[in-house]
Amino acid sequence: MITLDAAREMIAVARAKGREMGLKPLSVCVLDAGGNLLAFEREDGASPGRFEIARAKAYGAVMLGMPGSAQMARAEAQAYFMAAVNGAFGGKVVPVPGGVLVLRDGAVVGAVGVTGDTSDNDAAAAVAGIAAAGFEALA
């Protein structure tokens, strides 16, 4: 389980990693294993619509059990599948890197969604936050 303190640490470290990498303002969302919101922060200068993107990256990861990078590969290979998934989940999935699974002892306990820069940079920030909080990341 991801505690609120752990979620806040993931966000703080992901944001710090973004600053270290010189990224654009980030928005970071942490969801539990059921896709429920634990914590979210949007940096100054990030557009207000970033909440939905960060949440959708994390939501797709946790609900499908696959990180955004795998979802993107699946969308490229089988667009109809990801379109159907997005329909099933009410349009709440953004299948690109930046949706990273949070694992504890190999089991999915949640996901982090980061948006604001390139998808690969978003994923790198998420991985840093997850690792700092003592969890495993699957990007």
mmCIF file with all atom_site columns, C-alpha atoms in Angstrom:
data_model
loop_
_atom_site.group_PDB
_atom_site.id
_atom_site.type_symbol
_atom_site.label_atom_id
_atom_site.label_alt_id
_atom_site.label_comp_id
_atom_site.label_asym_id
_atom_site.label_entity_id
_atom_site.label_seq_id
_atom_site.pdbx_PDB_ins_code
_atom_site.Cartn_x
_atom_site.Cartn_y
_atom_site.Cartn_z
_atom_site.occupancy
_atom_site.B_iso_or_equiv
_atom_site.pdbx_formal_charge
_atom_site.auth_seq_id
_atom_site.auth_comp_id
_atom_site.auth_asym_id
_atom_site.auth_atom_id
_atom_site.pdbx_PDB_model_num
ATOM 1   C CA . MET A 1 1   ? 0.000   0.000  0.000   1.00 0.00 ? 1   MET A CA 1
ATOM 2   C CA . ILE A 1 2   ? 1.114   3.550  -0.708  1.00 0.00 ? 2   ILE A CA 1
ATOM 3   C CA . THR A 1 3   ? 0.704   5.862  2.265   1.00 0.00 ? 3   THR A CA 1
ATOM 4   C CA . LEU A 1 4   ? -0.045  9.551  1.866   1.00 0.00 ? 4   LEU A CA 1
ATOM 5   C CA . ASP A 1 5   ? 3.466   10.373 3.082   1.00 0.00 ? 5   ASP A CA 1
ATOM 6   C CA . ALA A 1 6   ? 4.974   8.029  0.477   1.00 0.00 ? 6   ALA A CA 1
ATOM 7   C CA . ALA A 1 7   ? 2.804   9.575  -2.248  1.00 0.00 ? 7   ALA A CA 1
ATOM 8   C CA . ARG A 1 8   ? 3.937   13.046 -1.224  1.00 0.00 ? 8   ARG A CA 1
ATOM 9   C CA . GLU A 1 9   ? 7.575   11.921 -1.315  1.00 0.00 ? 9   GLU A CA 1
ATOM 10  C CA . MET A 1 10  ? 7.093   10.490 -4.815  1.00 0.00 ? 10  MET A CA 1
ATOM 11  C CA . ILE A 1 11  ? 5.709   13.827 -5.947  1.00 0.00 ? 11  ILE A CA 1
ATOM 12  C CA . ALA A 1 12  ? 8.415   15.908 -4.267  1.00 0.00 ? 12  ALA A CA 1
ATOM 13  C CA . VAL A 1 13  ? 11.234  13.833 -5.727  1.00 0.00 ? 13  VAL A CA 1
ATOM 14  C CA . ALA A 1 14  ? 9.648   13.653 -9.192  1.00 0.00 ? 14  ALA A CA 1
ATOM 15  C CA . ARG A 1 15  ? 9.383   17.453 -9.183  1.00 0.00 ? 15  ARG A CA 1
ATOM 16  C CA . ALA A 1 16  ? 12.964  17.812 -7.951  1.00 0.00 ? 16  ALA A CA 1
ATOM 17  C CA . LYS A 1 17  ? 14.149  15.455 -10.703 1.00 0.00 ? 17  LYS A CA 1
ATOM 18  C CA . GLY A 1 18  ? 12.319  17.607 -13.218 1.00 0.00 ? 18  GLY A CA 1
ATOM 19  C CA . ARG A 1 19  ? 14.114  20.710 -11.972 1.00 0.00 ? 19  ARG A CA 1
ATOM 20  C CA . GLU A 1 20  ? 17.460  18.854 -12.029 1.00 0.00 ? 20  GLU A CA 1
ATOM 21  C CA . MET A 1 21  ? 16.805  17.798 -15.644 1.00 0.00 ? 21  MET A CA 1
ATOM 22  C CA . GLY A 1 22  ? 15.659  21.293 -16.650 1.00 0.00 ? 22  GLY A CA 1
ATOM 23  C CA . LEU A 1 23  ? 12.171  20.097 -17.585 1.00 0.00 ? 23  LEU A CA 1
ATOM 24  C CA . LYS A 1 24  ? 9.110   22.233 -18.183 1.00 0.00 ? 24  LYS A CA 1
ATOM 25  C CA . PRO A 1 25  ? 6.717   22.592 -15.200 1.00 0.00 ? 25  PRO A CA 1
ATOM 26  C CA . LEU A 1 26  ? 5.425   19.177 -14.175 1.00 0.00 ? 26  LEU A CA 1
ATOM 27  C CA . SER A 1 27  ? 2.168   17.839 -12.834 1.00 0.00 ? 27  SER A CA 1
ATOM 28  C CA . VAL A 1 28  ? 2.376   14.634 -10.804 1.00 0.00 ? 28  VAL A CA 1
ATOM 29  C CA . CYS A 1 29  ? -0.435  12.307 -9.763  1.00 0.00 ? 29  CYS A CA 1
ATOM 30  C CA . VAL A 1 30  ? -0.266  9.240  -7.499  1.00 0.00 ? 30  VAL A CA 1
ATOM 31  C CA . LEU A 1 31  ? -3.026  6.626  -7.566  1.00 0.00 ? 31  LEU A CA 1
ATOM 32  C CA . ASP A 1 32  ? -3.548  3.557  -5.396  1.00 0.00 ? 32  ASP A CA 1
ATOM 33  C CA . ALA A 1 33  ? -4.032  0.042  -6.783  1.00 0.00 ? 33  ALA A CA 1
ATOM 34  C CA . GLY A 1 34  ? -7.736  0.715  -7.362  1.00 0.00 ? 34  GLY A CA 1
ATOM 35  C CA . GLY A 1 35  ? -7.098  3.827  -9.440  1.00 0.00 ? 35  GLY A CA 1
ATOM 36  C CA . ASN A 1 36  ? -8.099  6.188  -6.622  1.00 0.00 ? 36  ASN A CA 1
ATOM 37  C CA . LEU A 1 37  ? -6.325  9.522  -6.185  1.00 0.00 ? 37  LEU A CA 1
ATOM 38  C CA . LEU A 1 38  ? -3.849  9.698  -3.307  1.00 0.00 ? 38  LEU A CA 1
ATOM 39  C CA . ALA A 1 39  ? -2.079  12.969 -4.118  1.00 0.00 ? 39  ALA A CA 1
ATOM 40  C CA . PHE A 1 40  ? -1.534  15.485 -6.911  1.00 0.00 ? 40  PHE A CA 1
ATOM 41  C CA . GLU A 1 41  ? 0.549   18.601 -7.464  1.00 0.00 ? 41  GLU A CA 1
ATOM 42  C CA . ARG A 1 42  ? 0.735   20.966 -10.433 1.00 0.00 ? 42  ARG A CA 1
ATOM 43  C CA . GLU A 1 43  ? 3.807   23.178 -10.582 1.00 0.00 ? 43  GLU A CA 1
ATOM 44  C CA . ASP A 1 44  ? 3.557   26.897 -11.177 1.00 0.00 ? 44  ASP A CA 1
ATOM 45  C CA . GLY A 1 45  ? 3.363   27.508 -14.900 1.00 0.00 ? 45  GLY A CA 1
ATOM 46  C CA . ALA A 1 46  ? 1.806   24.120 -15.746 1.00 0.00 ? 46  ALA A CA 1
ATOM 47  C CA . SER A 1 47  ? -1.499  24.378 -17.580 1.00 0.00 ? 47  SER A CA 1
ATOM 48  C CA . PRO A 1 48  ? -4.631  23.480 -15.572 1.00 0.00 ? 48  PRO A CA 1
ATOM 49  C CA . GLY A 1 49  ? -5.541  20.620 -17.912 1.00 0.00 ? 49  GLY A CA 1
ATOM 50  C CA . ARG A 1 50  ? -2.455  18.707 -16.828 1.00 0.00 ? 50  ARG A CA 1
ATOM 51  C CA . PHE A 1 51  ? -4.326  17.094 -13.919 1.00 0.00 ? 51  PHE A CA 1
ATOM 52  C CA . GLU A 1 52  ? -6.443  15.014 -16.275 1.00 0.00 ? 52  GLU A CA 1
ATOM 53  C CA . ILE A 1 53  ? -3.407  13.990 -18.334 1.00 0.00 ? 53  ILE A CA 1
ATOM 54  C CA . ALA A 1 54  ? -1.330  12.971 -15.294 1.00 0.00 ? 54  ALA A CA 1
ATOM 55  C CA . ARG A 1 55  ? -4.264  11.058 -13.839 1.00 0.00 ? 55  ARG A CA 1
ATOM 56  C CA . ALA A 1 56  ? -5.012  9.346  -17.162 1.00 0.00 ? 56  ALA A CA 1
ATOM 57  C CA . LYS A 1 57  ? -1.395  8.232  -17.556 1.00 0.00 ? 57  LYS A CA 1
ATOM 58  C CA . ALA A 1 58  ? -1.416  6.711  -14.063 1.00 0.00 ? 58  ALA A CA 1
ATOM 59  C CA . TYR A 1 59  ? -4.956  5.322  -14.438 1.00 0.00 ? 59  TYR A CA 1
ATOM 60  C CA . GLY A 1 60  ? -4.144  3.450  -17.635 1.00 0.00 ? 60  GLY A CA 1
ATOM 61  C CA . ALA A 1 61  ? -1.036  1.973  -16.049 1.00 0.00 ? 61  ALA A CA 1
ATOM 62  C CA . VAL A 1 62  ? -2.739  0.718  -12.908 1.00 0.00 ? 62  VAL A CA 1
ATOM 63  C CA . MET A 1 63  ? -5.958  -0.474 -14.548 1.00 0.00 ? 63  MET A CA 1
ATOM 64  C CA . LEU A 1 64  ? -4.174  -2.349 -17.334 1.00 0.00 ? 64  LEU A CA 1
ATOM 65  C CA . GLY A 1 65  ? -1.194  -3.458 -15.255 1.00 0.00 ? 65  GLY A CA 1
ATOM 66  C CA . MET A 1 66  ? 1.175   -2.102 -17.868 1.00 0.00 ? 66  MET A CA 1
ATOM 67  C CA . PRO A 1 67  ? 3.213   1.096  -17.958 1.00 0.00 ? 67  PRO A CA 1
ATOM 68  C CA . GLY A 1 68  ? 2.550   3.840  -20.470 1.00 0.00 ? 68  GLY A CA 1
ATOM 69  C CA . SER A 1 69  ? 5.452   2.727  -22.654 1.00 0.00 ? 69  SER A CA 1
ATOM 70  C CA . ALA A 1 70  ? 3.842   -0.709 -23.088 1.00 0.00 ? 70  ALA A CA 1
ATOM 71  C CA . GLN A 1 71  ? 0.449   0.888  -23.708 1.00 0.00 ? 71  GLN A CA 1
ATOM 72  C CA . MET A 1 72  ? 1.940   3.082  -26.429 1.00 0.00 ? 72  MET A CA 1
ATOM 73  C CA . ALA A 1 73  ? 3.550   0.068  -28.104 1.00 0.00 ? 73  ALA A CA 1
ATOM 74  C CA . ARG A 1 74  ? 0.213   -1.726 -27.942 1.00 0.00 ? 74  ARG A CA 1
ATOM 75  C CA . ALA A 1 75  ? -1.590  1.311  -29.396 1.00 0.00 ? 75  ALA A CA 1
ATOM 76  C CA . GLU A 1 76  ? 0.888   1.441  -32.278 1.00 0.00 ? 76  GLU A CA 1
ATOM 77  C CA . ALA A 1 77  ? 0.497   -2.284 -32.974 1.00 0.00 ? 77  ALA A CA 1
ATOM 78  C CA . GLN A 1 78  ? -3.229  -2.592 -32.264 1.00 0.00 ? 78  GLN A CA 1
ATOM 79  C CA . ALA A 1 79  ? -4.904  0.812  -32.262 1.00 0.00 ? 79  ALA A CA 1
ATOM 80  C CA . TYR A 1 80  ? -8.329  -0.824 -32.064 1.00 0.00 ? 80  TYR A CA 1
ATOM 81  C CA . PHE A 1 81  ? -7.419  -2.424 -28.720 1.00 0.00 ? 81  PHE A CA 1
ATOM 82  C CA . MET A 1 82  ? -6.415  0.832  -27.040 1.00 0.00 ? 82  MET A CA 1
ATOM 83  C CA . ALA A 1 83  ? -9.451  2.573  -28.540 1.00 0.00 ? 83  ALA A CA 1
ATOM 84  C CA . ALA A 1 84  ? -11.651 -0.129 -27.030 1.00 0.00 ? 84  ALA A CA 1
ATOM 85  C CA . VAL A 1 85  ? -9.853  0.131  -23.679 1.00 0.00 ? 85  VAL A CA 1
ATOM 86  C CA . ASN A 1 86  ? -10.321 3.882  -23.639 1.00 0.00 ? 86  ASN A CA 1
ATOM 87  C CA . GLY A 1 87  ? -13.999 3.371  -24.411 1.00 0.00 ? 87  GLY A CA 1
ATOM 88  C CA . ALA A 1 88  ? -14.334 0.851  -21.599 1.00 0.00 ? 88  ALA A CA 1
ATOM 89  C CA . PHE A 1 89  ? -12.685 3.265  -19.166 1.00 0.00 ? 89  PHE A CA 1
ATOM 90  C CA . GLY A 1 90  ? -14.666 6.307  -20.260 1.00 0.00 ? 90  GLY A CA 1
ATOM 91  C CA . GLY A 1 91  ? -11.769 8.000  -22.044 1.00 0.00 ? 91  GLY A CA 1
ATOM 92  C CA . LYS A 1 92  ? -9.619  8.035  -18.888 1.00 0.00 ? 92  LYS A CA 1
ATOM 93  C CA . VAL A 1 93  ? -6.474  6.502  -20.452 1.00 0.00 ? 93  VAL A CA 1
ATOM 94  C CA . VAL A 1 94  ? -3.551  8.334  -22.078 1.00 0.00 ? 94  VAL A CA 1
ATOM 95  C CA . PRO A 1 95  ? -1.341  5.517  -23.446 1.00 0.00 ? 95  PRO A CA 1
ATOM 96  C CA . VAL A 1 96  ? 2.113   7.128  -23.483 1.00 0.00 ? 96  VAL A CA 1
ATOM 97  C CA . PRO A 1 97  ? 5.224   7.040  -21.261 1.00 0.00 ? 97  PRO A CA 1
ATOM 98  C CA . GLY A 1 98  ? 4.835   8.925  -18.019 1.00 0.00 ? 98  GLY A CA 1
ATOM 99  C CA . GLY A 1 99  ? 2.366   6.441  -16.534 1.00 0.00 ? 99  GLY A CA 1
ATOM 100 C CA . VAL A 1 100 ? 4.588   4.304  -14.291 1.00 0.00 ? 100 VAL A CA 1
ATOM 101 C CA . LEU A 1 101 ? 3.557   1.341  -12.171 1.00 0.00 ? 101 LEU A CA 1
ATOM 102 C CA . VAL A 1 102 ? 4.471   1.295  -8.487  1.00 0.00 ? 102 VAL A CA 1
ATOM 103 C CA . LEU A 1 103 ? 5.440   -2.170 -7.248  1.00 0.00 ? 103 LEU A CA 1
ATOM 104 C CA . ARG A 1 104 ? 6.125   -3.638 -3.827  1.00 0.00 ? 104 ARG A CA 1
ATOM 105 C CA . ASP A 1 105 ? 7.562   -7.163 -3.803  1.00 0.00 ? 105 ASP A CA 1
ATOM 106 C CA . GLY A 1 106 ? 6.531   -7.543 -7.447  1.00 0.00 ? 106 GLY A CA 1
ATOM 107 C CA . ALA A 1 107 ? 2.863   -6.652 -6.843  1.00 0.00 ? 107 ALA A CA 1
ATOM 108 C CA . VAL A 1 108 ? 1.227   -3.536 -8.286  1.00 0.00 ? 108 VAL A CA 1
ATOM 109 C CA . VAL A 1 109 ? 0.275   -1.167 -5.456  1.00 0.00 ? 109 VAL A CA 1
ATOM 110 C CA . GLY A 1 110 ? -0.447  1.906  -7.560  1.00 0.00 ? 110 GLY A CA 1
ATOM 111 C CA . ALA A 1 111 ? 0.842   4.166  -10.298 1.00 0.00 ? 111 ALA A CA 1
ATOM 112 C CA . VAL A 1 112 ? 2.366   7.584  -10.824 1.00 0.00 ? 112 VAL A CA 1
ATOM 113 C CA . GLY A 1 113 ? 1.458   9.799  -13.740 1.00 0.00 ? 113 GLY A CA 1
ATOM 114 C CA . VAL A 1 114 ? 3.689   12.696 -14.739 1.00 0.00 ? 114 VAL A CA 1
ATOM 115 C CA . THR A 1 115 ? 3.069   15.212 -17.502 1.00 0.00 ? 115 THR A CA 1
ATOM 116 C CA . GLY A 1 116 ? 4.563   18.482 -18.630 1.00 0.00 ? 116 GLY A CA 1
ATOM 117 C CA . ASP A 1 117 ? 7.631   17.631 -20.684 1.00 0.00 ? 117 ASP A CA 1
ATOM 118 C CA . THR A 1 118 ? 8.322   14.894 -23.228 1.00 0.00 ? 118 THR A CA 1
ATOM 119 C CA . SER A 1 119 ? 6.746   11.592 -22.287 1.00 0.00 ? 119 SER A CA 1
ATOM 120 C CA . ASP A 1 120 ? 10.128  9.913  -21.766 1.00 0.00 ? 120 ASP A CA 1
ATOM 121 C CA . ASN A 1 121 ? 11.276  12.741 -19.481 1.00 0.00 ? 121 ASN A CA 1
ATOM 122 C CA . ASP A 1 122 ? 7.984   12.528 -17.601 1.00 0.00 ? 122 ASP A CA 1
ATOM 123 C CA . ALA A 1 123 ? 8.614   8.812  -17.037 1.00 0.00 ? 123 ALA A CA 1
ATOM 124 C CA . ALA A 1 124 ? 12.160  9.456  -15.782 1.00 0.00 ? 124 ALA A CA 1
ATOM 125 C CA . ALA A 1 125 ? 10.828  11.909 -13.188 1.00 0.00 ? 125 ALA A CA 1
ATOM 126 C CA . ALA A 1 126 ? 8.189   9.396  -12.073 1.00 0.00 ? 126 ALA A CA 1
ATOM 127 C CA . VAL A 1 127 ? 10.761  6.610  -11.708 1.00 0.00 ? 127 VAL A CA 1
ATOM 128 C CA . ALA A 1 128 ? 12.954  8.840  -9.526  1.00 0.00 ? 128 ALA A CA 1
ATOM 129 C CA . GLY A 1 129 ? 10.042  9.633  -7.230  1.00 0.00 ? 129 GLY A CA 1
ATOM 130 C CA . ILE A 1 130 ? 8.949   6.033  -6.912  1.00 0.00 ? 130 ILE A CA 1
ATOM 131 C CA . ALA A 1 131 ? 12.468  4.799  -6.129  1.00 0.00 ? 131 ALA A CA 1
ATOM 132 C CA . ALA A 1 132 ? 13.023  7.528  -3.539  1.00 0.00 ? 132 ALA A CA 1
ATOM 133 C CA . ALA A 1 133 ? 9.917   6.397  -1.662  1.00 0.00 ? 133 ALA A CA 1
ATOM 134 C CA . GLY A 1 134 ? 11.287  2.850  -1.454  1.00 0.00 ? 134 GLY A CA 1
ATOM 135 C CA . PHE A 1 135 ? 9.193   1.201  -4.145  1.00 0.00 ? 135 PHE A CA 1
ATOM 136 C CA . GLU A 1 136 ? 10.019  -0.465 -7.455  1.00 0.00 ? 136 GLU A CA 1
ATOM 137 C CA . ALA A 1 137 ? 9.071   1.302  -10.685 1.00 0.00 ? 137 ALA A CA 1
ATOM 138 C CA . LEU A 1 138 ? 7.985   -0.280 -13.949 1.00 0.00 ? 138 LEU A CA 1
ATOM 139 C CA . ALA A 1 139 ? 8.144   2.344  -16.674 1.00 0.00 ? 139 ALA A CA 1
#
